[in-house]
Short mmCIF file of C-alpha atoms and ligand atoms in Angstrom, two decimals:
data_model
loop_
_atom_site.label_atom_id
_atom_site.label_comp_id
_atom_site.label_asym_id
_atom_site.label_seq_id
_atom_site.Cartn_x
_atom_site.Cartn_y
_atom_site.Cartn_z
CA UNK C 170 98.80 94.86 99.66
CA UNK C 171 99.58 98.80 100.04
CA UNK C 172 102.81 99.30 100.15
CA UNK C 173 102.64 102.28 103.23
CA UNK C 174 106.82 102.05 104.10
CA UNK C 175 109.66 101.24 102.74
CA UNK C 176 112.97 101.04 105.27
CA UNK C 177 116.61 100.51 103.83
CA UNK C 178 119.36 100.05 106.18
CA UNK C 179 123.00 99.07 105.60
CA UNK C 180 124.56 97.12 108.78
CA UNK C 181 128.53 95.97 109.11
CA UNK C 182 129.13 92.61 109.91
CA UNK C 183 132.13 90.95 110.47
CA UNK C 184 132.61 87.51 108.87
CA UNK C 185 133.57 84.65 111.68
CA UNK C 186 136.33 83.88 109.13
CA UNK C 187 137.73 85.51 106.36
CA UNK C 188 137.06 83.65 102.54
CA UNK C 189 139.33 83.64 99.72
CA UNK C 190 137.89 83.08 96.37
CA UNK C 191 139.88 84.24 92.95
CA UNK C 192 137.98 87.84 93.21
CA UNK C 193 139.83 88.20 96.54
CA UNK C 194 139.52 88.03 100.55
CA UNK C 195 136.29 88.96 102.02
CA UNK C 196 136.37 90.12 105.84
CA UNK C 197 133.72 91.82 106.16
CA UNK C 198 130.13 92.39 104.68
CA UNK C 199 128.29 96.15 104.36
CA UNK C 200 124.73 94.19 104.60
CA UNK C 201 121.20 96.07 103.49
CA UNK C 202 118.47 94.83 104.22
CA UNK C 203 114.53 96.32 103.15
CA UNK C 204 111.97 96.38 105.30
CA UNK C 205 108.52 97.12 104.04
CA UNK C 206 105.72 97.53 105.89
CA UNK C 207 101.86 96.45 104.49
CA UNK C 208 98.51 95.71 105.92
CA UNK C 209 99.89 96.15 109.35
CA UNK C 210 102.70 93.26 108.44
CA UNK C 211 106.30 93.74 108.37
CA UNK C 212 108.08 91.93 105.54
CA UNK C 213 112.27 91.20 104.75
CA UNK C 214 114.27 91.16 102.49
CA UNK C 215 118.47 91.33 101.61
CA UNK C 216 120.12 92.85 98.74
CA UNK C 217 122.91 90.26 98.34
CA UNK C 218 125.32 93.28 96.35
CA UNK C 219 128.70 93.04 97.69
CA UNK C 220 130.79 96.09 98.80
CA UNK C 221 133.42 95.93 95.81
CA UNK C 222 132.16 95.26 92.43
CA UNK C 223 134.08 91.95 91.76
CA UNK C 224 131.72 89.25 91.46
CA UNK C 225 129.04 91.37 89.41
CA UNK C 226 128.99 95.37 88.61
CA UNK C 227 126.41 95.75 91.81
CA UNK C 228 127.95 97.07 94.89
CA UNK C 229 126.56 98.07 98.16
CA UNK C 230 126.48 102.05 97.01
CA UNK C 231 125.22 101.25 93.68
CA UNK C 232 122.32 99.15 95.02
CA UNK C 233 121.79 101.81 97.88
CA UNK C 234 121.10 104.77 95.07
CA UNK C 235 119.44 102.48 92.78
CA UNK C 236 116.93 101.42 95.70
CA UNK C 237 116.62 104.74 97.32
CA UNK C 238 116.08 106.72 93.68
CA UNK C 239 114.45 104.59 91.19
CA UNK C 240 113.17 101.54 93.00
CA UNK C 241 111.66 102.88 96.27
CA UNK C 242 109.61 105.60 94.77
CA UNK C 243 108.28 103.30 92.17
CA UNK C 244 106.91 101.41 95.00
CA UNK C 245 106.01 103.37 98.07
CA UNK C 246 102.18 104.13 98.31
CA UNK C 247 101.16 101.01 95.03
CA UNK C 248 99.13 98.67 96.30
CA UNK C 249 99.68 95.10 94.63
CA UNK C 250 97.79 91.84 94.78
CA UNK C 251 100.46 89.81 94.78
CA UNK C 252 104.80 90.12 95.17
CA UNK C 253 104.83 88.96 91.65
CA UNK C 254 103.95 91.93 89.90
CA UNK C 255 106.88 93.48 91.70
CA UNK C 256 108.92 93.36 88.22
CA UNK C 257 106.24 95.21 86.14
CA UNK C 258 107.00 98.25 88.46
CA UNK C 259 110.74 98.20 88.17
CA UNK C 260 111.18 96.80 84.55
CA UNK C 261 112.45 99.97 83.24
CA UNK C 262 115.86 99.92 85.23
CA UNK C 263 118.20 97.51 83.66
CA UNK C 264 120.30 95.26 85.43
CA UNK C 265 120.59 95.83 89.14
CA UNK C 266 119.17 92.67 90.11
CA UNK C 267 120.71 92.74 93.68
CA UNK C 268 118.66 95.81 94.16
CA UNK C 269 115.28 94.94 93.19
CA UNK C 270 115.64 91.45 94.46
CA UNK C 271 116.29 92.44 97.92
CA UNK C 272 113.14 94.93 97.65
CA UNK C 273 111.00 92.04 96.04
CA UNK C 274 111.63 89.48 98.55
CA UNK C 275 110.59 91.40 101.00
CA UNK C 276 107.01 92.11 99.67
CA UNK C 277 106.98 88.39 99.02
CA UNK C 278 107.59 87.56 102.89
CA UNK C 279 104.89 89.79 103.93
CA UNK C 280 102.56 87.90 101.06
CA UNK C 281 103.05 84.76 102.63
CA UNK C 282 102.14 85.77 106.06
CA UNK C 283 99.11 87.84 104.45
CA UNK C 284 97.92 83.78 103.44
CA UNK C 285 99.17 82.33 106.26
CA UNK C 286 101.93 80.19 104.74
CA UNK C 287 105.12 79.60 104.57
CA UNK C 288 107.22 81.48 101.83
CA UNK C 289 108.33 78.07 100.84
CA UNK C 290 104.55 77.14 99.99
CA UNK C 291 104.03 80.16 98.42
CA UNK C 292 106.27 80.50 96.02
CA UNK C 293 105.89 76.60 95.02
CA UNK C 294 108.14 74.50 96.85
CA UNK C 295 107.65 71.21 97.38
CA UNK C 296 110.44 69.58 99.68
CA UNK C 297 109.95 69.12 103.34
CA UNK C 298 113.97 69.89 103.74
CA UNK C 299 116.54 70.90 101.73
CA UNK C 300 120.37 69.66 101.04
CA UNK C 301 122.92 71.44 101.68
CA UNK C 302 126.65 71.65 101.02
CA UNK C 303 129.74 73.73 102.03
CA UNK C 304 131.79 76.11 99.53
CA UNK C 305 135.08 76.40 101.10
CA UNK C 306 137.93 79.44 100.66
CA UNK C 307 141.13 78.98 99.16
CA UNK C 308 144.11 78.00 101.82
CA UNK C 309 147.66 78.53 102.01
CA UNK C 310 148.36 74.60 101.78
CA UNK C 311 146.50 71.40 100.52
CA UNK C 312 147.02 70.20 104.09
CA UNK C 313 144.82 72.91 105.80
CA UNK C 314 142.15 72.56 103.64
CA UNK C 315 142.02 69.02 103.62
CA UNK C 316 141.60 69.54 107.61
CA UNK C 317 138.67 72.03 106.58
CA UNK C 318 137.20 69.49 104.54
CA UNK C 319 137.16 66.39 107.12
CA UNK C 320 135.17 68.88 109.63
CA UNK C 321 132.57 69.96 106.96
CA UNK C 322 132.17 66.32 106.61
CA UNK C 323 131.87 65.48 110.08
CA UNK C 324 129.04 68.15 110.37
CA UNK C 325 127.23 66.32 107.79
CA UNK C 326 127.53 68.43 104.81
CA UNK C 327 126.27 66.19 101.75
CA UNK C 328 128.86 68.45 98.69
CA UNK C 329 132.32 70.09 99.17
CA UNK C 330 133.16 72.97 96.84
CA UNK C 331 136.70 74.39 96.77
CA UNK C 332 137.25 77.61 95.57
CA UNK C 333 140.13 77.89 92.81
CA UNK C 334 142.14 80.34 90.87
CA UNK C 335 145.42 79.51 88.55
CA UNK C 336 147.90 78.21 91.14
CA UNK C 337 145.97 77.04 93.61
CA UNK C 338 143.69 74.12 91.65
CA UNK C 339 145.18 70.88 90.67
CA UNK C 340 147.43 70.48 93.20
CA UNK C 341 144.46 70.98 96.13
CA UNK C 342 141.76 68.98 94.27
CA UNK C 343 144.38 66.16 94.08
CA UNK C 344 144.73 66.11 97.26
CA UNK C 345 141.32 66.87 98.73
CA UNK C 346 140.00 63.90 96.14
CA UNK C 347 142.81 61.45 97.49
CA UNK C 348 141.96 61.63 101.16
CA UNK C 349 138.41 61.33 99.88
CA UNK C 350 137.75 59.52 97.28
CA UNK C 351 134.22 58.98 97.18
CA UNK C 352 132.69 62.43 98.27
CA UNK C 353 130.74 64.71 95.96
CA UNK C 354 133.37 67.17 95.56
CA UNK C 355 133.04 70.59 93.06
CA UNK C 356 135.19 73.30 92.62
CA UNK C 357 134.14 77.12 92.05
CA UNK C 358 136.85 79.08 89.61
CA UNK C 359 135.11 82.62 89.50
CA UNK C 360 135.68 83.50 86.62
CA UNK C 361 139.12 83.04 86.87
CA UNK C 362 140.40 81.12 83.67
CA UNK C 363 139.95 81.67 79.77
CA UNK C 364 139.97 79.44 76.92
CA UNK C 365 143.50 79.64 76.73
CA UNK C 366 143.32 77.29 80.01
CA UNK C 367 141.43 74.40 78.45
CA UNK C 368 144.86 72.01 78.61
CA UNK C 369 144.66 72.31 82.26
CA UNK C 370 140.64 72.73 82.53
CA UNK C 371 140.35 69.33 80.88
CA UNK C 372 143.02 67.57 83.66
CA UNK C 373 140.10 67.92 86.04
CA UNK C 374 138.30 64.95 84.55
CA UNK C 375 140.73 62.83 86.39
CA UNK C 376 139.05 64.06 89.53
CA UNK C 377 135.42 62.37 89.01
CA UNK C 378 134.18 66.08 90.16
CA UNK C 379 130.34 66.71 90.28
CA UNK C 380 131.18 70.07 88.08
CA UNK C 381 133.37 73.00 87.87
CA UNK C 382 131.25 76.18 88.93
CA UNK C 383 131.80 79.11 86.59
CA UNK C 384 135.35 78.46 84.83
CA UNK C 385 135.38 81.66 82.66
CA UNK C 386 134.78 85.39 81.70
CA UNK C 387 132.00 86.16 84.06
CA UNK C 388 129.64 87.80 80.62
CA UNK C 389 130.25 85.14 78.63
CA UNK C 390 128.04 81.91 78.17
CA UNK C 391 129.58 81.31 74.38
CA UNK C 392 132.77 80.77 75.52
CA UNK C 393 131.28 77.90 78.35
CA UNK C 394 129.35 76.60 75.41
CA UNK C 395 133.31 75.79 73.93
CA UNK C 396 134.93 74.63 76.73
CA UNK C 397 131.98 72.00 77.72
CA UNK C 398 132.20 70.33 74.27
CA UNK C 399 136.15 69.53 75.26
CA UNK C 400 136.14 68.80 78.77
CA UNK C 401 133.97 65.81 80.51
CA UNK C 402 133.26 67.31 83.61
CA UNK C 403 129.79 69.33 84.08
CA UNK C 404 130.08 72.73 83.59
CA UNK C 405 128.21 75.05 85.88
CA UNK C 406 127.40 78.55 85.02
CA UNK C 407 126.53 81.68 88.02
CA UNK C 408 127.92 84.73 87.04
CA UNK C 409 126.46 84.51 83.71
CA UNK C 410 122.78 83.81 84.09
CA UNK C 411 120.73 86.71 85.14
CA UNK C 412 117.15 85.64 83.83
CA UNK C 413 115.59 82.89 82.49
CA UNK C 414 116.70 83.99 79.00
CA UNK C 415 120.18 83.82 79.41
CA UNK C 416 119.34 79.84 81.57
CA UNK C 417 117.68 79.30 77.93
CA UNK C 418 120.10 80.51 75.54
CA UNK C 419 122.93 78.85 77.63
CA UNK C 420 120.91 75.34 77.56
CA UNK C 421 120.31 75.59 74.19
CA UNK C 422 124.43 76.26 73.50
CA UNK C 423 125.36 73.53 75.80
CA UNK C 424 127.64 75.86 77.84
CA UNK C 425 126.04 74.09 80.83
CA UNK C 426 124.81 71.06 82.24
CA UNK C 427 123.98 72.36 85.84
CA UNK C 428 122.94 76.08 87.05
CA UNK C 429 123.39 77.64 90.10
CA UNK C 430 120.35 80.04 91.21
CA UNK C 431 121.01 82.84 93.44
CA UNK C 432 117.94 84.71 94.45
CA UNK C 433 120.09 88.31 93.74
CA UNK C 434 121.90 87.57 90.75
CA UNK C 435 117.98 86.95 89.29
CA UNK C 436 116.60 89.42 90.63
CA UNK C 437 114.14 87.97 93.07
CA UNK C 438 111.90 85.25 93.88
CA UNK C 439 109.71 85.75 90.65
CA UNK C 440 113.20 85.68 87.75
CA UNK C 441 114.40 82.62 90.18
CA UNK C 442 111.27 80.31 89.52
CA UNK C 443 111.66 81.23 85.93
CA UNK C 444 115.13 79.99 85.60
CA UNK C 445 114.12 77.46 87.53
CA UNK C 446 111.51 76.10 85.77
CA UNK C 447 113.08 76.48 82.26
CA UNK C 448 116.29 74.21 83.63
CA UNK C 449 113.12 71.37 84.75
CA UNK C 450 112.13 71.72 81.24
CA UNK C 451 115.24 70.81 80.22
CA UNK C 452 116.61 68.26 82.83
CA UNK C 453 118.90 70.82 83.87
CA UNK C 454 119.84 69.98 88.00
CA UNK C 455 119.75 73.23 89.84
CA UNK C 456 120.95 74.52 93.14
CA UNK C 457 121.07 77.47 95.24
CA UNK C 458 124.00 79.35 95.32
CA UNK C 459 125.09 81.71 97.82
CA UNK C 460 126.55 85.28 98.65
CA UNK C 461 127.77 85.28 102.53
CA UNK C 462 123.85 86.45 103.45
CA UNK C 463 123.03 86.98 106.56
CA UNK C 464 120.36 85.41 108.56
CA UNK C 465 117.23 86.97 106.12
CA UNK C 466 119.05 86.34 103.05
CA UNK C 467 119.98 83.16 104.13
CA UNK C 468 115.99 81.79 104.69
CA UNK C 469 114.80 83.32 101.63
CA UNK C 470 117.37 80.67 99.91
CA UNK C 471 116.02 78.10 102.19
CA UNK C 472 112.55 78.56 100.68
CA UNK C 473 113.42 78.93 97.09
CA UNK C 474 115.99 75.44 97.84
CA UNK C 475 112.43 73.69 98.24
CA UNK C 476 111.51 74.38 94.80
CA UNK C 477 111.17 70.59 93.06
CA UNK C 478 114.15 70.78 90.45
CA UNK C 479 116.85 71.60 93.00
CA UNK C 480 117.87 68.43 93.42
CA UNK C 481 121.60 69.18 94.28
CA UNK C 482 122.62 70.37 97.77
CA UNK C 483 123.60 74.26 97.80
CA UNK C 484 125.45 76.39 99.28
CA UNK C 485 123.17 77.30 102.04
CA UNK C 486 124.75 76.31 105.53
CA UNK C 487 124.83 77.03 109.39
CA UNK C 488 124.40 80.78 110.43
CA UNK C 489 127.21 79.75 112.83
CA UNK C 490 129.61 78.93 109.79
CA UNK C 491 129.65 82.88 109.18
CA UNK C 492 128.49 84.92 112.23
CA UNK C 493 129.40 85.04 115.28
CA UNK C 494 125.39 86.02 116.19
CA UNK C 495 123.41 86.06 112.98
CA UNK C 496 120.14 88.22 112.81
CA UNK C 497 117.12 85.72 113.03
CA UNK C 498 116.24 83.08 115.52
CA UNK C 499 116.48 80.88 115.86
CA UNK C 500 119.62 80.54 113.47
CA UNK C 501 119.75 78.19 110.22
CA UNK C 502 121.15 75.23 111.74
CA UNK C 503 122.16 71.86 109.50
CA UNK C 504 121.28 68.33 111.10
CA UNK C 505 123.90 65.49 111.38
CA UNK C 506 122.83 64.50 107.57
CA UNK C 507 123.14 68.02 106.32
CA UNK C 508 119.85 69.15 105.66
CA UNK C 509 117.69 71.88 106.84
CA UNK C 510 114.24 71.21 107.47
CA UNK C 511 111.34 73.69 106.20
CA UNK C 512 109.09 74.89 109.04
CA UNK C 513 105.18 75.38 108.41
CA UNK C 514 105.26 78.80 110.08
CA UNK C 515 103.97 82.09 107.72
CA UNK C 516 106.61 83.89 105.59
CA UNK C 517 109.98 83.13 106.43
CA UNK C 518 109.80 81.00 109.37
CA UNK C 519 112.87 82.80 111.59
CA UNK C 520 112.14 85.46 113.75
CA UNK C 521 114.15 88.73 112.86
CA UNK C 522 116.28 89.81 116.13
CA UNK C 523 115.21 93.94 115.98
CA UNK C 524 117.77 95.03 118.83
CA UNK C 525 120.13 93.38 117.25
CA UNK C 526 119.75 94.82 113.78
CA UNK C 527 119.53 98.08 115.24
CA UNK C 528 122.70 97.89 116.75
CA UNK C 529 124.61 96.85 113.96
CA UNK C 530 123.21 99.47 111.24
CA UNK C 531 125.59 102.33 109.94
CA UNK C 532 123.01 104.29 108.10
CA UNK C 533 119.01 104.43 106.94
CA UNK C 534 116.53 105.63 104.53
CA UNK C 535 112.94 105.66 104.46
CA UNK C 536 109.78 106.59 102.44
CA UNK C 537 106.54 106.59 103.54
CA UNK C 538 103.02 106.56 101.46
CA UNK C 539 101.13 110.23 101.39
CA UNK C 540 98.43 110.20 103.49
CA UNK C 541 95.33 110.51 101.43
CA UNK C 542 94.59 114.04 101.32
CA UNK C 543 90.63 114.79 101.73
CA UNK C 544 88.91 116.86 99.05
O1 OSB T 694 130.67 82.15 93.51
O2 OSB T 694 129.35 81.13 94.80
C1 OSB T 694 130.15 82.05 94.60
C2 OSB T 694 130.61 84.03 97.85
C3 OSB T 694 130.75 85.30 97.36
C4 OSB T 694 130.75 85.50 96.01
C5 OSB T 694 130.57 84.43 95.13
C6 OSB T 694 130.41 83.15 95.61
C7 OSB T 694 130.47 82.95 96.99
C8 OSB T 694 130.38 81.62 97.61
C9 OSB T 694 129.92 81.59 99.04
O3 OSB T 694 130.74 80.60 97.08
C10 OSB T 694 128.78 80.71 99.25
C11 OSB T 694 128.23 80.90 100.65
O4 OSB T 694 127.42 81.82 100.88
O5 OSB T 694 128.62 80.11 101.53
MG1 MG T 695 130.06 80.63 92.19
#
């Protein structure tokens, strides 16, 4: 593959609802997206970064400079033989994960259509479809989201995560788990307690949850490692694992017994099958996590969900659940027993809706390989 274009573009979307996590109330998303165009295919990608730097240190500016002056000219004009050697190129930046995922992804779609398979195929999946679950914003009153909840589960959803922060936990997953006693119900803190908290971390045993997503400091996989040995429930860590050495290290402590993979947070399809495959080692369930994608975003989870060890239903669900008109076609849509089933069609298996894209983007960038010059 030469890589002869590179396109950045950062579009405004407004969320269908706002969502209320501990970090704060999302309305609307700055979305970039990379295009790259090679052997006369066009391939896709999203950087997941968020505008404010609350769930990680990436934001949408940071990833737009670190794209448009370290990663992109690394990249323009290379030609690679396969997606996978995409880190080599761009192993001197640190962090910014977000970044070079979004830019990585995208050479992997146009791999897959270069073969003439699916993305899912390529990269090693296995399942025909994948499971998928709901992660639902924090809500003025038990009573609202216990509404929220019935009509996830009435659209099939197969795992309801709440979102929680210090005054708005026990009293909701009491509730939510007493109208519902046998669902597979998890909550998501963000970060939002410390180990000063583990009196009323450990009072969520009584709630037979499947785990508690990320309970504390966002950087630290030690302090997980204390908390798990005192409370019952299944810790899951996401903020803290950004490669396949801190999935390791973290197994190894036992500050987890479940990870969440998101494809940004990694880094790209190549970090995520290496987490992935060093939880399998260790019977560690995985699932996919998610970042309010867009359409793009939102199939290259569906093809890393097929992967073999994510045997826990993620965060991935309906376009229609966020946007008002995503991006692809046709959208991501979840059947009555809330799955999504994988399509045989080369790279990522939506169509990407160009008109529309153009419409919504605020600002571009663009570098294109030198044309050779003749002697
Ligand atoms: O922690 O999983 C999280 C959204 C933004 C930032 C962090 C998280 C989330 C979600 C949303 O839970 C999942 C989704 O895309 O539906
Ligand atoms: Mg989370």
């Amino acid at each position: 593959m030469k890589i002869e274009s590179i396109i950045l573009r950062e579009l405004g979307m407004r969320l269908k609802y706002p969502f209320e996590t501990s970090l704060g109330v999302m309305h609307d998303r700055r979305i970039l997206l990379v295009e790259i165009h090679s052997d006369g295919l066009s391939g896709w990608g999203e950087i997941t970064a968020d505008e404010n730097p609350f769930y990680n240190s990436e934001t949408t500016d940071t990833a737009w400079h670190i794209v448009s002056n370290y990663v992109a000219p690394r990249l323009v004009g290379k030609s690679i033989a396969s997606a996978s050697e995409f880190p080599a190129l761009v192993a001197a930046i640190r962090g910014h994960e977000m970044a070079k995922g979004g830019v990585e992804n995208a050479i992997w779609d146009i791999e897959s259509q270069l073969k003439g398979i699916s993305l899912s195929k390529l990269i090693g999946g296995t399942l025909a479809e994948i499971g998928c679950g709901v992660s639902l914003g924090i809500r003025e009153t038990p009573q609202s989201l216990i509404k929220k909840v019935e009509e996830e589960l009435r659209s099939g959803y197969q795992r309801i995560k709440l979102k929680i922060k210090p005054g708005k936990d026990l009293q909701f997953i009491s509730a939510v788990r007493k109208e519902f006693p046998e669902i597979r119900l998890s909550v998501d803190a963000n970060s939002a307690y410390t180990l000063e908290d583990v009196r009323l971390l450990k009072k969520l045993d009584d709630f037979g949850l499947l785990m508690i997503e990320q309970p504390l400091q966002w950087d630290d996989i030690y302090a997980h490692a204390k908390l798990q040995s005192q409370i019952q429930t299944a810790i899951c860590l996401d903020e803290c694992i950004h490669n396949s050495r801190h999935a390791g290290g973290a197994i190894e402590m036992g500050a987890c017994r479940i990870i969440n993979i998101k494809l940004g947070r990694v880094g790209g399809h190549s970090e995520a099958r290496r987490v992935h495959d060093v939880c399998r080692e260790n019977s560690i369930p995985v699932w996919c996590g998610g970042m309010l994608e867009s359409g793009i975003g939102r199939a290259h989870n569906i093809a890393m969900s097929t992967l073999p060890g994510f045997t826990l239903p993620g965060d991935v669900s309906a376009s229609s659940r966020y946007w008002h008109e995503d991006i692809i076609e046709p959208e991501v849509q979840v059947s009555p027993r809330g799955t999504i089933p994988i399509t045989a069609t080369p790279g990522l298996g939506y169509a990407v809706k160009r008109d529309l894209i153009n419409g919504l983007t605020t600002r571009t960038n663009s570098w294109k390989a030198q044309a050779a010059v003749p002697a």
